[in-house]
Structures are given as C-alpha cells and as structure tokens.
Short mmCIF file of C-alpha atoms and ligand atoms in Angstrom, two decimals:
data_model
loop_
_atom_site.label_atom_id
_atom_site.label_comp_id
_atom_site.label_asym_id
_atom_site.label_seq_id
_atom_site.Cartn_x
_atom_site.Cartn_y
_atom_site.Cartn_z
CA MET A 1 -38.12 -12.20 -13.44
CA THR A 2 -34.84 -11.29 -11.75
CA THR A 3 -34.30 -7.79 -10.34
CA GLU A 4 -31.10 -5.97 -11.17
CA TYR A 5 -29.39 -4.44 -8.19
CA GLU A 6 -26.96 -1.62 -7.63
CA VAL A 7 -24.29 -2.06 -4.95
CA ILE A 8 -23.67 0.74 -2.41
CA ILE A 9 -20.52 0.71 -0.27
CA GLY A 10 -19.14 3.08 2.36
CA LEU A 11 -15.93 2.40 4.31
CA GLU A 12 -14.80 3.30 7.80
CA VAL A 13 -11.04 3.03 8.13
CA HIS A 14 -9.10 3.20 11.38
CA VAL A 15 -5.49 4.22 11.01
CA GLN A 16 -2.90 4.09 13.77
CA LEU A 17 -0.78 7.23 13.70
CA ALA A 18 2.98 6.78 13.75
CA THR A 19 3.66 9.02 16.75
CA GLU A 20 6.22 7.82 19.28
CA SER A 21 3.94 8.34 22.27
CA LYS A 22 0.26 7.77 22.92
CA ILE A 23 -2.49 10.33 22.41
CA PHE A 24 -3.11 11.36 26.05
CA CYS A 25 0.01 10.22 27.93
CA ASP A 26 3.70 9.77 27.15
CA CYS A 27 3.75 5.95 27.04
CA SER A 28 5.46 4.44 23.99
CA THR A 29 3.38 3.23 21.05
CA GLU A 30 5.96 0.61 20.01
CA PHE A 31 4.40 -2.55 18.59
CA GLY A 32 5.23 -6.00 19.91
CA ALA A 33 6.56 -5.11 23.37
CA GLU A 34 6.02 -7.41 26.37
CA PRO A 35 2.31 -7.17 27.28
CA ASN A 36 1.37 -4.38 29.69
CA THR A 37 4.81 -2.77 29.77
CA HIS A 38 3.74 0.42 27.93
CA THR A 39 1.11 1.56 30.39
CA CYS A 40 0.65 4.25 33.01
CA PRO A 41 -2.17 5.46 35.27
CA VAL A 42 -3.57 7.63 32.45
CA CYS A 43 -3.92 4.96 29.77
CA LEU A 44 -5.02 2.42 32.38
CA GLY A 45 -7.83 4.80 33.26
CA LEU A 46 -7.06 4.99 36.96
CA PRO A 47 -9.22 7.42 38.96
CA GLY A 48 -7.85 10.91 39.38
CA THR A 49 -5.70 10.95 36.23
CA LEU A 50 -6.13 13.50 33.46
CA PRO A 51 -5.48 13.19 29.74
CA VAL A 52 -3.12 15.65 28.00
CA LEU A 53 -3.46 15.89 24.22
CA ASN A 54 -0.34 15.00 22.17
CA LYS A 55 0.14 17.84 19.64
CA LYS A 56 1.82 15.54 17.13
CA VAL A 57 -1.43 13.58 16.84
CA VAL A 58 -3.27 16.73 15.80
CA ASP A 59 -0.48 17.61 13.34
CA TYR A 60 -0.73 14.18 11.72
CA ALA A 61 -4.53 14.26 11.63
CA ILE A 62 -4.44 17.68 9.95
CA MET A 63 -1.89 16.39 7.43
CA ALA A 64 -4.21 13.51 6.58
CA GLY A 65 -7.17 15.88 6.35
CA LEU A 66 -5.39 18.22 3.95
CA ALA A 67 -4.07 15.38 1.78
CA LEU A 68 -7.61 13.99 1.57
CA ASN A 69 -9.01 17.38 0.50
CA CYS A 70 -10.93 18.03 3.72
CA GLU A 71 -11.90 21.23 5.48
CA ILE A 72 -10.08 21.51 8.80
CA SER A 73 -12.42 22.62 11.57
CA GLU A 74 -11.35 25.73 13.46
CA TYR A 75 -13.25 24.41 16.43
CA SER A 76 -13.61 20.77 17.34
CA LYS A 77 -13.94 18.81 20.56
CA PHE A 78 -13.52 15.41 22.13
CA ASP A 79 -16.38 13.25 23.37
CA ARG A 80 -16.73 10.15 25.48
CA LYS A 81 -18.09 7.08 23.78
CA ASN A 82 -19.29 4.82 26.55
CA TYR A 83 -19.26 1.07 26.39
CA PHE A 84 -18.09 -1.74 28.59
CA TYR A 85 -15.49 -4.15 27.34
CA PRO A 86 -12.48 -5.71 29.08
CA ASP A 87 -10.01 -4.10 26.66
CA LEU A 88 -11.31 -0.64 27.58
CA PRO A 89 -10.29 0.01 31.19
CA LYS A 90 -12.08 3.38 31.54
CA ALA A 91 -15.31 1.89 30.12
CA TYR A 92 -15.33 4.80 27.68
CA GLN A 93 -13.24 5.75 24.69
CA ILE A 94 -12.22 9.34 24.04
CA SER A 95 -13.30 10.08 20.47
CA GLN A 96 -14.87 12.93 18.53
CA TYR A 97 -18.58 12.87 17.88
CA ASP A 98 -20.48 15.83 16.43
CA LEU A 99 -17.53 18.18 15.83
CA PRO A 100 -14.77 16.16 14.13
CA LEU A 101 -11.42 17.65 13.13
CA CYS A 102 -11.88 17.24 9.35
CA GLN A 103 -14.91 17.14 7.05
CA ASN A 104 -16.01 17.11 3.41
CA GLY A 105 -13.01 15.66 1.63
CA TYR A 106 -12.55 13.20 -1.21
CA ILE A 107 -10.16 10.67 -2.73
CA GLU A 108 -9.76 10.28 -6.45
CA ILE A 109 -9.74 6.67 -7.64
CA GLU A 110 -9.31 5.03 -11.03
CA THR A 111 -12.22 2.93 -12.30
CA GLY A 112 -12.99 1.13 -15.53
CA ASN A 113 -14.62 4.36 -16.81
CA GLY A 114 -11.98 6.90 -15.84
CA SER A 115 -11.37 8.59 -12.52
CA LYS A 116 -14.00 9.14 -9.86
CA LYS A 117 -14.15 11.07 -6.61
CA ILE A 118 -15.17 9.20 -3.47
CA GLY A 119 -16.40 11.58 -0.80
CA ILE A 120 -14.93 11.59 2.69
CA THR A 121 -17.54 12.52 5.25
CA ARG A 122 -15.23 13.08 8.18
CA ILE A 123 -11.94 12.29 9.87
CA HIS A 124 -11.81 12.27 13.63
CA MET A 125 -9.18 11.48 16.27
CA GLU A 126 -9.64 8.87 18.97
CA GLU A 127 -7.76 6.53 21.25
CA ASP A 128 -7.31 2.84 20.55
CA ALA A 129 -8.49 0.14 22.94
CA GLY A 130 -6.33 -2.69 24.30
CA LYS A 131 -6.07 -6.14 22.87
CA LEU A 132 -7.70 -9.34 24.07
CA VAL A 133 -5.83 -12.56 23.49
CA HIS A 134 -8.12 -15.56 23.56
CA GLU A 135 -6.35 -18.61 24.85
CA GLY A 136 -7.21 -22.11 23.78
CA SER A 137 -10.21 -23.15 21.74
CA ILE A 138 -12.96 -21.12 20.16
CA ASP A 139 -15.27 -21.54 23.17
CA ARG A 140 -12.65 -19.64 25.17
CA SER A 141 -12.85 -22.22 27.89
CA THR A 142 -9.29 -21.60 28.96
CA GLY A 143 -9.87 -17.86 29.34
CA SER A 144 -8.81 -14.57 27.81
CA LEU A 145 -5.83 -12.34 28.49
CA VAL A 146 -5.70 -8.60 28.06
CA ASP A 147 -2.78 -6.44 26.90
CA TYR A 148 -3.14 -2.70 27.57
CA ASN A 149 -0.09 -1.62 25.56
CA ARG A 150 -2.41 -0.49 22.78
CA THR A 151 -4.85 1.50 24.93
CA GLY A 152 -4.35 5.16 24.12
CA VAL A 153 -2.45 4.62 20.88
CA PRO A 154 -3.66 7.41 18.57
CA LEU A 155 -6.05 6.63 15.75
CA ILE A 156 -7.80 8.57 13.09
CA GLU A 157 -11.04 7.22 11.72
CA ILE A 158 -11.71 8.09 8.10
CA VAL A 159 -15.37 7.72 7.15
CA SER A 160 -16.31 7.69 3.49
CA GLU A 161 -19.57 8.64 1.86
CA PRO A 162 -21.56 5.70 0.45
CA ASP A 163 -20.07 6.49 -2.97
CA MET A 164 -18.53 3.19 -4.03
CA ARG A 165 -20.47 1.04 -6.44
CA SER A 166 -18.55 -2.25 -6.43
CA PRO A 167 -16.19 -4.28 -4.25
CA ALA A 168 -13.42 -3.49 -6.75
CA GLU A 169 -13.96 0.26 -6.23
CA ALA A 170 -13.75 -0.28 -2.48
CA ARG A 171 -10.42 -2.02 -2.91
CA GLU A 172 -9.15 0.76 -5.17
CA TYR A 173 -10.23 3.37 -2.59
CA LEU A 174 -8.27 1.54 0.10
CA THR A 175 -5.22 1.24 -2.15
CA GLN A 176 -5.22 4.97 -2.89
CA LEU A 177 -5.89 5.88 0.74
CA LYS A 178 -3.02 3.72 1.97
CA LYS A 179 -0.68 5.16 -0.66
CA ILE A 180 -1.49 8.73 0.40
CA LEU A 181 -1.04 7.99 4.10
CA GLU A 182 2.26 6.25 3.42
CA TYR A 183 3.51 9.19 1.37
CA LEU A 184 2.56 11.49 4.25
CA GLY A 185 4.43 9.24 6.69
CA VAL A 186 1.63 9.57 9.26
CA SER A 187 1.16 5.81 9.56
CA ASP A 188 2.99 2.67 8.54
CA CYS A 189 -0.39 1.32 7.37
CA ASN A 190 0.65 -2.22 8.29
CA MET A 191 -2.55 -4.27 8.13
CA GLU A 192 -1.05 -7.34 9.79
CA GLU A 193 -0.02 -5.33 12.82
CA GLY A 194 -3.42 -3.67 12.87
CA SER A 195 -2.26 -0.16 12.00
CA LEU A 196 -4.90 -0.04 9.28
CA ARG A 197 -8.32 -1.60 9.88
CA CYS A 198 -11.33 -1.39 7.64
CA ASP A 199 -15.03 -1.83 8.38
CA ALA A 200 -17.08 -2.10 5.22
CA ASN A 201 -20.74 -1.08 4.97
CA VAL A 202 -22.72 -2.50 2.11
CA SER A 203 -26.28 -2.52 0.84
CA ILE A 204 -28.04 -3.15 -2.45
CA ARG A 205 -30.99 -1.44 -4.12
CA PRO A 206 -32.93 -2.15 -7.29
CA VAL A 207 -31.44 -0.19 -10.19
CA GLY A 208 -33.36 3.07 -10.52
CA GLN A 209 -34.44 3.23 -6.88
CA GLU A 210 -33.22 6.32 -5.07
CA GLU A 211 -33.59 5.16 -1.50
CA PHE A 212 -30.75 3.10 -0.05
CA GLY A 213 -31.35 -0.47 1.05
CA THR A 214 -30.59 -1.71 4.57
CA LYS A 215 -26.86 -2.04 5.09
CA THR A 216 -24.73 -4.55 6.91
CA GLU A 217 -21.33 -3.79 8.38
CA LEU A 218 -18.44 -6.18 7.79
CA LYS A 219 -15.49 -6.49 10.15
CA ASN A 220 -12.26 -8.39 10.63
CA MET A 221 -10.88 -8.45 7.11
CA ASN A 222 -7.09 -8.46 7.34
CA SER A 223 -6.17 -7.54 3.78
CA PHE A 224 -7.58 -5.43 0.94
CA LYS A 225 -8.17 -8.64 -0.97
CA ALA A 226 -10.22 -9.94 1.97
CA VAL A 227 -12.28 -6.72 2.02
CA GLU A 228 -13.08 -7.21 -1.65
CA LYS A 229 -13.94 -10.89 -1.16
CA ALA A 230 -16.08 -10.22 1.91
CA LEU A 231 -18.02 -7.53 0.01
CA GLU A 232 -18.54 -9.83 -2.97
CA TYR A 233 -19.84 -12.55 -0.70
CA GLU A 234 -22.11 -10.14 1.15
CA VAL A 235 -23.62 -8.65 -2.03
CA GLU A 236 -24.50 -12.17 -3.17
CA ARG A 237 -25.93 -13.04 0.24
CA GLN A 238 -28.12 -9.93 0.32
CA LYS A 239 -29.41 -10.66 -3.19
CA GLN A 240 -30.40 -14.15 -2.09
CA VAL A 241 -32.12 -12.83 1.04
CA LEU A 242 -34.22 -10.48 -1.12
CA ALA A 243 -34.87 -13.18 -3.70
CA ARG A 244 -36.36 -15.32 -0.92
CA GLY A 245 -38.74 -12.46 -0.17
CA GLU A 246 -37.02 -11.74 3.16
CA GLU A 247 -35.49 -8.50 4.40
CA VAL A 248 -31.84 -7.67 5.00
CA ILE A 249 -31.26 -7.15 8.72
CA GLN A 250 -29.08 -4.25 9.81
CA GLU A 251 -26.27 -5.97 11.69
CA THR A 252 -22.55 -6.38 12.10
CA ARG A 253 -21.06 -9.44 10.40
CA THR A 254 -17.58 -10.86 10.69
CA TRP A 255 -15.55 -12.18 7.77
CA ASP A 256 -14.21 -15.68 8.20
CA ASP A 257 -11.19 -15.98 5.95
CA SER A 258 -10.98 -19.77 6.11
CA LEU A 259 -14.69 -20.35 5.44
CA ASN A 260 -14.83 -17.52 2.88
CA LYS A 261 -18.08 -16.17 4.25
CA THR A 262 -19.52 -13.52 6.55
CA ILE A 263 -21.15 -14.58 9.81
CA SER A 264 -23.62 -12.57 11.88
CA MET A 265 -21.93 -11.14 14.98
CA ARG A 266 -24.42 -8.81 16.62
CA GLY A 267 -27.15 -6.31 15.95
CA LYS A 268 -25.87 -2.88 15.02
CA GLU A 269 -25.38 -0.40 17.87
CA GLU A 270 -26.99 2.99 17.43
CA ALA A 271 -25.24 6.20 18.40
CA HIS A 272 -27.55 6.60 21.42
CA ASP A 273 -26.34 3.26 22.78
CA TYR A 274 -22.97 4.90 23.34
CA ARG A 275 -24.28 7.78 25.52
CA TYR A 276 -21.89 10.24 23.87
CA PHE A 277 -21.15 13.38 25.86
CA PRO A 278 -18.41 16.03 25.71
CA GLU A 279 -15.14 14.97 27.33
CA PRO A 280 -14.98 17.14 30.47
CA ASP A 281 -11.24 16.61 31.02
CA LEU A 282 -10.12 18.17 27.73
CA VAL A 283 -10.66 21.69 26.46
CA PRO A 284 -12.17 22.06 23.00
CA LEU A 285 -9.59 22.16 20.25
CA GLU A 286 -9.15 25.49 18.48
CA ILE A 287 -6.99 25.47 15.39
CA ASP A 288 -5.99 28.76 13.81
CA ALA A 289 -5.31 29.27 10.10
CA GLU A 290 -1.62 29.74 10.79
CA TRP A 291 -1.26 26.22 12.19
CA VAL A 292 -3.06 24.72 9.20
CA ASN A 293 -1.09 26.83 6.72
CA GLU A 294 2.21 25.81 8.20
CA ILE A 295 1.28 22.16 7.82
CA ARG A 296 -0.02 22.73 4.30
CA GLU A 297 3.24 24.36 3.23
CA ASN A 298 5.27 21.46 4.59
CA LEU A 299 3.11 18.71 3.15
CA PRO A 300 5.26 16.25 1.18
CA GLU A 301 4.59 15.66 -2.50
CA LEU A 302 1.59 13.31 -2.87
CA PRO A 303 1.35 10.32 -5.22
CA LEU A 304 -0.72 12.03 -7.93
CA GLU A 305 1.52 15.12 -8.01
CA ARG A 306 4.61 12.98 -8.13
CA LYS A 307 3.18 10.95 -11.01
CA GLU A 308 2.46 14.14 -12.97
CA ARG A 309 5.97 15.40 -12.29
CA PHE A 310 7.52 12.11 -13.45
CA ILE A 311 5.67 12.54 -16.74
CA SER A 312 6.62 16.18 -17.28
CA ASP A 313 10.17 16.21 -15.85
CA TYR A 314 11.42 12.86 -17.05
CA GLY A 315 9.32 12.41 -20.17
CA LEU A 316 8.06 9.05 -18.92
CA PRO A 317 4.92 7.38 -20.28
CA ALA A 318 1.94 7.71 -17.89
CA TYR A 319 2.05 3.97 -17.32
CA ASP A 320 5.66 4.05 -16.11
CA ALA A 321 5.00 7.09 -13.94
CA GLY A 322 2.04 5.30 -12.34
CA VAL A 323 3.99 2.14 -11.54
CA LEU A 324 7.03 4.03 -10.24
CA THR A 325 5.02 6.28 -7.92
CA ASP A 326 3.03 3.37 -6.57
CA SER A 327 5.12 3.56 -3.45
CA ARG A 328 7.26 6.34 -2.12
CA ASP A 329 10.23 3.97 -1.76
CA LEU A 330 10.05 2.89 -5.39
CA ALA A 331 9.78 6.48 -6.60
CA ASP A 332 12.75 7.43 -4.40
CA LEU A 333 14.81 4.58 -5.85
CA PHE A 334 14.03 5.77 -9.36
CA GLU A 335 14.95 9.38 -8.65
CA GLU A 336 18.15 8.43 -6.86
CA CYS A 337 19.21 6.43 -9.89
CA VAL A 338 18.25 9.08 -12.43
CA GLN A 339 20.40 11.57 -10.55
CA ALA A 340 23.42 9.39 -11.22
CA TYR A 341 22.38 8.13 -14.66
CA ASP A 342 20.57 10.54 -16.92
CA ASP A 343 18.40 8.22 -18.98
CA PRO A 344 15.01 8.03 -17.21
CA LYS A 345 13.39 5.54 -19.56
CA THR A 346 16.23 3.03 -19.27
CA VAL A 347 16.17 3.36 -15.48
CA SER A 348 12.39 2.97 -15.49
CA ASN A 349 12.63 -0.21 -17.59
CA TRP A 350 15.07 -1.81 -15.19
CA ILE A 351 13.06 -0.87 -12.10
CA MET A 352 9.69 -1.89 -13.54
CA GLY A 353 11.12 -5.05 -15.09
CA GLU A 354 13.97 -6.81 -13.33
CA PHE A 355 13.70 -5.01 -10.01
CA LEU A 356 9.97 -5.51 -9.42
CA ARG A 357 10.22 -9.08 -10.67
CA LEU A 358 12.89 -9.88 -8.08
CA VAL A 359 11.02 -8.03 -5.31
CA LYS A 360 7.94 -10.09 -6.07
CA GLU A 361 9.89 -13.34 -6.25
CA ALA A 362 11.58 -12.65 -2.92
CA GLY A 363 8.26 -11.62 -1.38
CA ILE A 364 9.81 -8.54 0.23
CA GLU A 365 9.05 -4.82 0.43
CA VAL A 366 10.85 -2.39 -1.86
CA ALA A 367 12.59 -0.85 1.14
CA GLU A 368 14.02 -4.21 2.16
CA SER A 369 15.91 -4.77 -1.09
CA LYS A 370 19.64 -4.17 -1.24
CA ILE A 371 19.57 -2.32 -4.58
CA THR A 372 20.25 1.40 -4.42
CA GLY A 373 19.91 3.98 -7.17
CA LYS A 374 23.68 4.47 -7.18
CA LEU A 375 24.39 0.75 -7.66
CA LEU A 376 21.94 0.50 -10.56
CA ALA A 377 23.44 3.62 -12.18
CA LYS A 378 26.91 2.13 -11.91
CA MET A 379 25.76 -1.10 -13.49
CA LEU A 380 24.13 0.77 -16.39
CA ARG A 381 27.41 2.55 -17.05
CA LEU A 382 29.24 -0.79 -17.12
CA MET A 383 26.85 -1.77 -19.91
CA ASP A 384 27.41 1.49 -21.77
CA ASP A 385 31.18 1.22 -21.75
CA GLY A 386 31.03 -2.38 -22.98
CA THR A 387 32.36 -3.99 -19.80
CA ILE A 388 29.28 -6.21 -19.61
CA SER A 389 26.66 -7.27 -22.14
CA SER A 390 22.97 -6.67 -21.51
CA LYS A 391 22.53 -10.37 -20.91
CA ILE A 392 25.25 -10.47 -18.27
CA ALA A 393 23.82 -7.30 -16.75
CA LYS A 394 20.81 -9.32 -15.63
CA THR A 395 23.08 -11.75 -13.79
CA VAL A 396 24.94 -8.85 -12.19
CA PHE A 397 21.66 -7.22 -11.21
CA GLU A 398 20.40 -10.38 -9.52
CA GLU A 399 23.62 -10.64 -7.56
CA MET A 400 23.40 -6.96 -6.57
CA PHE A 401 19.83 -7.56 -5.46
CA LYS A 402 20.88 -10.47 -3.25
CA THR A 403 24.08 -9.07 -1.80
CA GLY A 404 24.08 -5.30 -2.29
CA LYS A 405 27.63 -5.66 -3.66
CA ASP A 406 29.14 -3.14 -6.04
CA PRO A 407 28.58 -4.23 -9.68
CA GLU A 408 32.29 -3.88 -10.51
CA THR A 409 33.16 -6.23 -7.67
CA ILE A 410 30.59 -8.73 -8.89
CA VAL A 411 31.95 -8.61 -12.46
CA GLU A 412 35.47 -9.09 -11.10
CA GLU A 413 34.64 -11.89 -8.69
CA LYS A 414 32.50 -13.86 -11.11
CA GLY A 415 34.65 -13.24 -14.16
CA LEU A 416 31.75 -11.75 -16.09
CA LYS A 417 33.69 -9.20 -18.11
CA GLN A 418 32.57 -9.03 -21.71
CA ILE A 419 35.00 -10.50 -24.22
CA SER A 420 35.77 -7.76 -26.72
CA ASP A 421 39.18 -9.06 -27.68
CA GLU A 422 38.95 -9.80 -31.43
CA GLY A 423 41.68 -12.43 -31.38
CA LYS A 424 40.01 -14.41 -28.65
CA LEU A 425 36.58 -14.19 -30.26
CA GLU A 426 37.89 -15.08 -33.72
CA GLU A 427 38.98 -18.49 -32.46
CA ILE A 428 35.51 -19.27 -31.14
CA VAL A 429 33.80 -17.85 -34.22
CA ASP A 430 35.94 -20.13 -36.42
CA GLN A 431 34.94 -23.15 -34.35
CA ILE A 432 31.26 -22.36 -34.61
CA ILE A 433 31.48 -21.84 -38.39
CA LEU A 434 33.21 -25.20 -38.81
CA ALA A 435 30.65 -26.96 -36.66
CA ASN A 436 27.63 -25.57 -38.54
CA PRO A 437 28.27 -25.92 -42.29
CA ASN A 438 24.57 -26.14 -43.18
CA VAL A 439 23.70 -22.87 -41.45
CA VAL A 440 26.66 -21.17 -43.13
CA GLU A 441 25.39 -22.47 -46.49
CA ASP A 442 21.92 -21.04 -45.74
CA ILE A 443 23.39 -17.64 -44.97
CA LYS A 444 25.39 -17.65 -48.18
CA ASN A 445 22.16 -18.43 -50.03
CA GLY A 446 20.61 -15.26 -48.61
CA LYS A 447 18.94 -16.52 -45.44
CA ASP A 448 20.41 -13.65 -43.43
CA LYS A 449 18.36 -14.33 -40.32
CA ALA A 450 20.25 -17.55 -39.69
CA ILE A 451 23.20 -15.50 -38.54
CA GLY A 452 21.35 -15.00 -35.27
CA PHE A 453 21.64 -18.71 -34.61
CA LEU A 454 25.43 -18.58 -34.99
CA VAL A 455 25.69 -15.53 -32.74
CA GLY A 456 23.66 -17.49 -30.18
CA GLN A 457 26.09 -20.41 -30.42
CA VAL A 458 29.06 -18.12 -29.76
CA MET A 459 27.25 -16.55 -26.79
CA LYS A 460 26.56 -20.01 -25.44
CA GLU A 461 30.19 -21.03 -25.85
CA THR A 462 31.31 -17.91 -23.94
CA ARG A 463 28.54 -18.20 -21.35
CA GLY A 464 27.06 -14.90 -22.46
CA LYS A 465 30.27 -12.94 -22.19
CA ALA A 466 31.05 -12.32 -25.87
CA ASN A 467 30.39 -8.82 -27.19
CA PRO A 468 27.43 -9.59 -29.49
CA GLN A 469 28.05 -6.71 -31.93
CA LEU A 470 31.62 -7.85 -32.41
CA VAL A 471 30.60 -11.50 -32.88
CA ASN A 472 28.10 -10.39 -35.50
CA LYS A 473 30.73 -8.41 -37.35
CA LEU A 474 33.29 -11.24 -37.27
CA LEU A 475 30.79 -13.84 -38.50
CA ARG A 476 29.76 -11.66 -41.44
CA GLU A 477 33.35 -10.99 -42.46
CA LYS A 478 34.28 -14.66 -42.32
CA ILE A 479 31.21 -16.05 -44.08
CA LYS A 480 31.57 -13.53 -46.88
P1 ADP B 501 -24.33 4.43 11.17
O1 ADP B 501 -25.14 5.50 11.77
O2 ADP B 501 -25.01 3.12 11.06
O3 ADP B 501 -22.95 4.35 11.76
P2 ADP B 501 -23.45 6.15 9.08
O4 ADP B 501 -24.45 6.95 8.36
O5 ADP B 501 -22.67 6.80 10.16
O6 ADP B 501 -24.15 4.84 9.64
O7 ADP B 501 -22.45 5.53 8.01
C1 ADP B 501 -21.43 4.65 8.36
C2 ADP B 501 -20.77 4.21 7.07
O8 ADP B 501 -21.70 3.45 6.30
C3 ADP B 501 -20.32 5.35 6.17
O9 ADP B 501 -19.07 5.00 5.59
C4 ADP B 501 -21.39 5.43 5.11
O10 ADP B 501 -20.89 5.88 3.89
C5 ADP B 501 -21.86 4.00 4.99
N1 ADP B 501 -23.27 3.85 4.63
C6 ADP B 501 -24.31 4.55 5.13
N2 ADP B 501 -25.46 4.11 4.60
C7 ADP B 501 -25.15 3.09 3.75
C8 ADP B 501 -25.91 2.22 2.91
N3 ADP B 501 -27.22 2.27 2.86
N4 ADP B 501 -25.23 1.32 2.18
C9 ADP B 501 -23.89 1.22 2.26
N5 ADP B 501 -23.14 2.01 3.02
C10 ADP B 501 -23.75 2.94 3.77
ZN1 ZN B 502 0.14 5.73 29.41
MG1 MG B 503 -22.12 6.41 12.23
#
C-alpha cells in the first residue's frame, strides 16, 4: 500500500535593500565594482570601529513590513550571530534575533482554488557577508579569493510560516513577494546579482497527520523556476527515503542546476550554535507611531490595489488588469498611454498583445524597451484618422519598438501611408477583378464570403497599404 503525503513548505528570503550606502558605514553598495574598493575599517571589522545604523535601511524595512501586512515592533534590537567564515571578517554578523523589526504578516497568493494567505512570521534586518570567488576546479586546488565589497550591504530576511502546500505555491509566493518589493522600490530584486536569495524548507507528512515531518533546507537556487524544481525533486526524494523505511535527516542541501538534483551539504545548525547575544555597540531601536504612520501614508500603490483600480477606473476585465499590473513599469506604460489616448481597452490589447510579444522575443525587461505611452497613443491616432491600416500599424509598432522613432516619421520614411485615393485603388481593383473571373462568378452567384479573397489580393498588391473598407466598397460596386 502506498501512503499519501502532504507537502509542507516554508521560505526564508534574503533581500538586498536598494540603499546607496551600507547598513553600518557610508561605503557604497554599488554592484560590480572592482573587488575590495567599497570597504572601510567598519565593514572590514577592524578593532576599535563602531557601527552606525543607516536610517534609510530602517525606513525600507518598515515599508516592506507594512506592505506585507506585518506589525512593526515599537522596540527591537540587534544581535550578534557568531560564526567563522572567511567572507565574514568580524567572525560575527549583526542581525536581529528574538526581537525582530516586523512580525505576523501575510502575503495573498492565487492558487488553483482561489486566493490564500501565506503567513509571514518575521522580517528582520541584517548585514550581508562578503563574497568568496573560488578559482580553478571544484577541489579549489588553486585557492579562493575574497571580495569584501558586499560586507555590510543591508538585507532584510523575510521568514514565512510553513503554510505552502506545493512547489507551485512556493513559486507563486515568491512571484508575489518580488512584485510587492519592486513596487515599493526597496530592492531591485535581481536574482542573478544576488539581491534576492531564497532558502526553501520542505517536509512531508502522511495526509491526516498533524505533526510535521522532518524538514530539509534547500539552498543555491538562482531562479524561481529552480526553487520550484528543487522542491519537486526534494519532495520525491523524501518520499523515497520514507518508502525505504528510512528517516529524513534534518540537513542543508544544495541544488545543482546542471544535475537537476539536491545534494547534502551539511547538518543543520541550531540557533545555539550561533551563540547569539545582544549587539553591545548599537542601542536598541525604538520606533514611534509617528515614524510608522509617516511611512504608511507615503507608501506607493501596491500591485493588488492597482489591479482593483484598473478594473474600476478603466473598466478593464480582471484578466487585463492582472497582466498590466504584473510589473510597475508595464502598468506605468499603460497609464501613460491612456492619458494621451482615451480608450483603455484598445491600449490594453496592444500592450498585452504586440508589446509583450516583442518584449518576450527580444528577451528584455519592460523598462528597456523604447516604446513610450505617448508613442503608442500617437500611433493609435494614426490608425483612427486612416493614415495607416491596422495591418500596417503592426509594422510601425515593431519599428517603434526597435528604434523608439516617432510613428509619423516611420510612416513617412517607409512609405507606409494608407492608400485612400479612390482613383489609385480603382486601377488595382480592376486588375484583380480581371485576374480572378471564377471568384467574381462565385460572388455573383451569392457566395458573398469570396469577396474577402479579392480584398486580400488587393492588400497583397499594395503591400498592406490599401484602405480595406474602401477596397471592399469598390469591389462590391464593380461586381454588381
Ligand atoms: P529552524 O529553527 O530550523 O531555523 P524555523 O522554525 O526557524 O526552523 O523555520 C525556518 C523556516 O522553515 C520557516 O520558513 C518555517 O516556515 C519553515 N519550516 C519550519 N518547520 C517546517 C517543516 N516541518 N516543514 C517545512 N518547513 C518548515
Ligand atoms: Zn564600510
Ligand atoms: Mg530559525
């Protein structure tokens, strides 16, 4: 008999905050600088130096806490988390242990059976460690290099409750979380550059059992897709372990993207291994209601609110509103265009259709495209006044996308103006009628649909530039 299992997942997400300077010193946080050029005695942990808390970090952490429906603690403190590693020059990391800045929040996600709240246990602030660069082969025989530019870059760690029930839910949680943080502008959430890192905890239990099974922690997934794949692999692995009559071992496992499997890294550390104690060089953090309220009042519109507003203000279908608010940049593009062209559904169709198709084809981010709302609005007006046909509009749009040129200039340069001159079109229509006597006969015998074929022939002859309504009218007059 096979046992049916339920999957339990909780995520710990580290997010680099987009402040200009580090959390406890004024070194730059810029990514990709020459190694060890953004360092100072404080972030190198030299004796006698003292940390000074960057207020912007607290502002950003509170913003994240509010957007994720957390309570903001009036009183919190920093603690030292002690461990020895070459990328951690002080041999301890300043973090928050028992009194984190934010607690008891949630994120709403969409699942197959409607929306669901995933609890957020806590959000705390901490400093990042440096980066080790392993030279040469996997056995590290040629040595490792260390770059301390990243030590002291501010992070928040967002710890979820074990509320997710499938790898797909975990991926959806990450997608929503990233969207919210991007809307807030507190992080660029760039996974490749390490500004968003996810550790995934997973266990299984027989359906109906209340007690959780032993969990494993998965690390080193560098995309949401990889998180989902790693979790799927791990669920299967744990099932097989139990099926063999063995026990799941609590441990940390690393995801190997090329082998498509998780590999045991080390036994799991316990909190007491870290010898946490209050950071003596920083005063506890007291946050009054006024500070929190000011941030709350200035919070930007969040994805869900914006989606609702797109439905009520622009009369868009929920589907459109969801797609358009998927990123702040896309929603901005839409609103910029609607301001200049007051037909939301038409604008939505172009952005969801042609625009997203081209973005995907080019493999770029929305913000990198050359289309602006004003350019799209101008192009739509060229269609309305008959300067270009809808078919030609697609050509113009592609050109705008590539070059960012004004649509009028494109029409001019490429000679794409619609032919609405009756005399000119009549000539072509006559040719097409002469060349297709059988089709004309069919139409005369009542097969009205065949007229579409003739219109198509005229469009082909004019390379899409003929005004289709006019061609239709001329054909009907002449065949009658
Ligand atoms: P630890 O003490 O091992 O760090 P925590 O209780 O702090 O464990 O939880 C760390 C993360 O693991 C949280 O995101 C939590 O939701 C998740 N988690 C805890 N227990 C389980 C479990 N049995 N299965 C899956 N995830 C779990
Ligand atoms: Zn520094
Ligand atoms: Mg823990």
